[in-house]
Amino acid sequence: TLRAADLPGLKTALTQVNGVDEVVIDLEDQVVTAFPRKGQAIFGPISRMIQDRKLDVSEVLLERGRLDEVFRTITQTGARS
């Protein structure tokens, strides 16, 4: 989860990071959350992308085992069955 002034711009940049599956903007909390592809570690590549592009990001949080990600995985699996 990342906090920045330009949420749409950050979302666009995050979708280009290798290993990122989905990027969601939470307008209420003013944050962007990037979800990894299964088995991918994205914290390092995202940190490097922020530094390389000199993006104005005020906060970067690494979250593990988010309940909404588990729910999304379960519901997507059920939809495929």
mmCIF file with all atom_site columns, C-alpha atoms in Angstrom:
data_model
loop_
_atom_site.group_PDB
_atom_site.id
_atom_site.type_symbol
_atom_site.label_atom_id
_atom_site.label_alt_id
_atom_site.label_comp_id
_atom_site.label_asym_id
_atom_site.label_entity_id
_atom_site.label_seq_id
_atom_site.pdbx_PDB_ins_code
_atom_site.Cartn_x
_atom_site.Cartn_y
_atom_site.Cartn_z
_atom_site.occupancy
_atom_site.B_iso_or_equiv
_atom_site.pdbx_formal_charge
_atom_site.auth_seq_id
_atom_site.auth_comp_id
_atom_site.auth_asym_id
_atom_site.auth_atom_id
_atom_site.pdbx_PDB_model_num
ATOM 1  C CA . THR A 1 1  ? 0.000   0.000   0.000   1.00 0.00 ? 1  THR A CA 1
ATOM 2  C CA . LEU A 1 2  ? 1.371   3.387   -1.015  1.00 0.00 ? 2  LEU A CA 1
ATOM 3  C CA . ARG A 1 3  ? 0.396   6.971   -0.267  1.00 0.00 ? 3  ARG A CA 1
ATOM 4  C CA . ALA A 1 4  ? 1.126   9.731   -2.793  1.00 0.00 ? 4  ALA A CA 1
ATOM 5  C CA . ALA A 1 5  ? -0.302  12.976  -4.124  1.00 0.00 ? 5  ALA A CA 1
ATOM 6  C CA . ASP A 1 6  ? -0.851  11.645  -7.678  1.00 0.00 ? 6  ASP A CA 1
ATOM 7  C CA . LEU A 1 7  ? -2.772  8.393   -7.146  1.00 0.00 ? 7  LEU A CA 1
ATOM 8  C CA . PRO A 1 8  ? -3.721  7.834   -10.828 1.00 0.00 ? 8  PRO A CA 1
ATOM 9  C CA . GLY A 1 9  ? -0.119  8.440   -11.932 1.00 0.00 ? 9  GLY A CA 1
ATOM 10 C CA . LEU A 1 10 ? 1.173   6.071   -9.274  1.00 0.00 ? 10 LEU A CA 1
ATOM 11 C CA . LYS A 1 11 ? -1.360  3.428   -10.318 1.00 0.00 ? 11 LYS A CA 1
ATOM 12 C CA . THR A 1 12 ? -0.171  3.675   -13.922 1.00 0.00 ? 12 THR A CA 1
ATOM 13 C CA . ALA A 1 13 ? 3.470   3.322   -12.858 1.00 0.00 ? 13 ALA A CA 1
ATOM 14 C CA . LEU A 1 14 ? 2.706   0.346   -10.602 1.00 0.00 ? 14 LEU A CA 1
ATOM 15 C CA . THR A 1 15 ? 0.911   -1.570  -13.364 1.00 0.00 ? 15 THR A CA 1
ATOM 16 C CA . GLN A 1 16 ? 4.207   -1.550  -15.288 1.00 0.00 ? 16 GLN A CA 1
ATOM 17 C CA . VAL A 1 17 ? 6.188   -3.230  -12.483 1.00 0.00 ? 17 VAL A CA 1
ATOM 18 C CA . ASN A 1 18 ? 7.065   -6.857  -13.195 1.00 0.00 ? 18 ASN A CA 1
ATOM 19 C CA . GLY A 1 19 ? 5.139   -9.181  -10.875 1.00 0.00 ? 19 GLY A CA 1
ATOM 20 C CA . VAL A 1 20 ? 2.238   -6.814  -10.158 1.00 0.00 ? 20 VAL A CA 1
ATOM 21 C CA . ASP A 1 21 ? -1.119  -8.456  -10.883 1.00 0.00 ? 21 ASP A CA 1
ATOM 22 C CA . GLU A 1 22 ? -3.573  -5.718  -9.917  1.00 0.00 ? 22 GLU A CA 1
ATOM 23 C CA . VAL A 1 23 ? -3.492  -2.129  -8.641  1.00 0.00 ? 23 VAL A CA 1
ATOM 24 C CA . VAL A 1 24 ? -6.418  -0.613  -6.732  1.00 0.00 ? 24 VAL A CA 1
ATOM 25 C CA . ILE A 1 25 ? -6.980  3.005   -5.692  1.00 0.00 ? 25 ILE A CA 1
ATOM 26 C CA . ASP A 1 26 ? -8.781  3.577   -2.379  1.00 0.00 ? 26 ASP A CA 1
ATOM 27 C CA . LEU A 1 27 ? -10.116 7.129   -2.687  1.00 0.00 ? 27 LEU A CA 1
ATOM 28 C CA . GLU A 1 28 ? -11.439 7.153   0.886   1.00 0.00 ? 28 GLU A CA 1
ATOM 29 C CA . ASP A 1 29 ? -8.032  6.448   2.447   1.00 0.00 ? 29 ASP A CA 1
ATOM 30 C CA . GLN A 1 30 ? -6.101  8.106   -0.426  1.00 0.00 ? 30 GLN A CA 1
ATOM 31 C CA . VAL A 1 31 ? -3.826  5.102   -0.989  1.00 0.00 ? 31 VAL A CA 1
ATOM 32 C CA . VAL A 1 32 ? -2.921  2.750   -3.819  1.00 0.00 ? 32 VAL A CA 1
ATOM 33 C CA . THR A 1 33 ? -2.543  -0.981  -3.189  1.00 0.00 ? 33 THR A CA 1
ATOM 34 C CA . ALA A 1 34 ? -0.583  -3.247  -5.530  1.00 0.00 ? 34 ALA A CA 1
ATOM 35 C CA . PHE A 1 35 ? -1.323  -6.961  -5.452  1.00 0.00 ? 35 PHE A CA 1
ATOM 36 C CA . PRO A 1 36 ? 1.359   -9.415  -6.611  1.00 0.00 ? 36 PRO A CA 1
ATOM 37 C CA . ARG A 1 37 ? 0.954   -12.255 -9.042  1.00 0.00 ? 37 ARG A CA 1
ATOM 38 C CA . LYS A 1 38 ? 0.938   -15.560 -7.202  1.00 0.00 ? 38 LYS A CA 1
ATOM 39 C CA . GLY A 1 39 ? 4.366   -16.254 -5.740  1.00 0.00 ? 39 GLY A CA 1
ATOM 40 C CA . GLN A 1 40 ? 5.864   -12.897 -6.792  1.00 0.00 ? 40 GLN A CA 1
ATOM 41 C CA . ALA A 1 41 ? 7.731   -10.553 -4.465  1.00 0.00 ? 41 ALA A CA 1
ATOM 42 C CA . ILE A 1 42 ? 7.033   -6.966  -5.554  1.00 0.00 ? 42 ILE A CA 1
ATOM 43 C CA . PHE A 1 43 ? 8.275   -4.786  -2.691  1.00 0.00 ? 43 PHE A CA 1
ATOM 44 C CA . GLY A 1 44 ? 11.826  -4.500  -4.057  1.00 0.00 ? 44 GLY A CA 1
ATOM 45 C CA . PRO A 1 45 ? 10.835  -3.800  -7.673  1.00 0.00 ? 45 PRO A CA 1
ATOM 46 C CA . ILE A 1 46 ? 8.276   -1.209  -6.541  1.00 0.00 ? 46 ILE A CA 1
ATOM 47 C CA . SER A 1 47 ? 10.823  0.526   -4.298  1.00 0.00 ? 47 SER A CA 1
ATOM 48 C CA . ARG A 1 48 ? 13.342  0.657   -7.161  1.00 0.00 ? 48 ARG A CA 1
ATOM 49 C CA . MET A 1 49 ? 10.719  2.012   -9.576  1.00 0.00 ? 49 MET A CA 1
ATOM 50 C CA . ILE A 1 50 ? 9.813   4.797   -7.117  1.00 0.00 ? 50 ILE A CA 1
ATOM 51 C CA . GLN A 1 51 ? 13.492  5.753   -6.738  1.00 0.00 ? 51 GLN A CA 1
ATOM 52 C CA . ASP A 1 52 ? 14.295  5.489   -10.459 1.00 0.00 ? 52 ASP A CA 1
ATOM 53 C CA . ARG A 1 53 ? 11.344  7.671   -11.462 1.00 0.00 ? 53 ARG A CA 1
ATOM 54 C CA . LYS A 1 54 ? 11.784  10.004  -8.477  1.00 0.00 ? 54 LYS A CA 1
ATOM 55 C CA . LEU A 1 55 ? 8.084   9.704   -7.641  1.00 0.00 ? 55 LEU A CA 1
ATOM 56 C CA . ASP A 1 56 ? 6.655   11.755  -4.789  1.00 0.00 ? 56 ASP A CA 1
ATOM 57 C CA . VAL A 1 57 ? 5.538   8.885   -2.542  1.00 0.00 ? 57 VAL A CA 1
ATOM 58 C CA . SER A 1 58 ? 5.098   9.710   1.134   1.00 0.00 ? 58 SER A CA 1
ATOM 59 C CA . GLU A 1 59 ? 4.514   6.204   2.483   1.00 0.00 ? 59 GLU A CA 1
ATOM 60 C CA . VAL A 1 60 ? 5.121   2.593   1.433   1.00 0.00 ? 60 VAL A CA 1
ATOM 61 C CA . LEU A 1 61 ? 3.730   -0.255  3.523   1.00 0.00 ? 61 LEU A CA 1
ATOM 62 C CA . LEU A 1 62 ? 4.386   -3.967  3.073   1.00 0.00 ? 62 LEU A CA 1
ATOM 63 C CA . GLU A 1 63 ? 1.340   -5.963  4.087   1.00 0.00 ? 63 GLU A CA 1
ATOM 64 C CA . ARG A 1 64 ? 1.170   -9.730  4.396   1.00 0.00 ? 64 ARG A CA 1
ATOM 65 C CA . GLY A 1 65 ? -1.857  -11.997 4.285   1.00 0.00 ? 65 GLY A CA 1
ATOM 66 C CA . ARG A 1 66 ? -4.449  -9.307  3.681   1.00 0.00 ? 66 ARG A CA 1
ATOM 67 C CA . LEU A 1 67 ? -7.978  -10.589 4.197   1.00 0.00 ? 67 LEU A CA 1
ATOM 68 C CA . ASP A 1 68 ? -9.286  -8.892  1.035   1.00 0.00 ? 68 ASP A CA 1
ATOM 69 C CA . GLU A 1 69 ? -6.603  -10.640 -1.028  1.00 0.00 ? 69 GLU A CA 1
ATOM 70 C CA . VAL A 1 70 ? -7.576  -14.010 0.449   1.00 0.00 ? 70 VAL A CA 1
ATOM 71 C CA . PHE A 1 71 ? -11.256 -13.266 -0.284  1.00 0.00 ? 71 PHE A CA 1
ATOM 72 C CA . ARG A 1 72 ? -10.405 -12.219 -3.863  1.00 0.00 ? 72 ARG A CA 1
ATOM 73 C CA . THR A 1 73 ? -8.475  -15.458 -4.414  1.00 0.00 ? 73 THR A CA 1
ATOM 74 C CA . ILE A 1 74 ? -11.323 -17.564 -3.046  1.00 0.00 ? 74 ILE A CA 1
ATOM 75 C CA . THR A 1 75 ? -14.013 -15.828 -5.098  1.00 0.00 ? 75 THR A CA 1
ATOM 76 C CA . GLN A 1 76 ? -11.957 -15.912 -8.310  1.00 0.00 ? 76 GLN A CA 1
ATOM 77 C CA . THR A 1 77 ? -11.316 -19.625 -7.831  1.00 0.00 ? 77 THR A CA 1
ATOM 78 C CA . GLY A 1 78 ? -15.031 -20.210 -7.255  1.00 0.00 ? 78 GLY A CA 1
ATOM 79 C CA . ALA A 1 79 ? -15.957 -18.243 -10.377 1.00 0.00 ? 79 ALA A CA 1
ATOM 80 C CA . ARG A 1 80 ? -13.695 -20.442 -12.520 1.00 0.00 ? 80 ARG A CA 1
ATOM 81 C CA . SER A 1 81 ? -15.277 -23.696 -11.292 1.00 0.00 ? 81 SER A CA 1
#
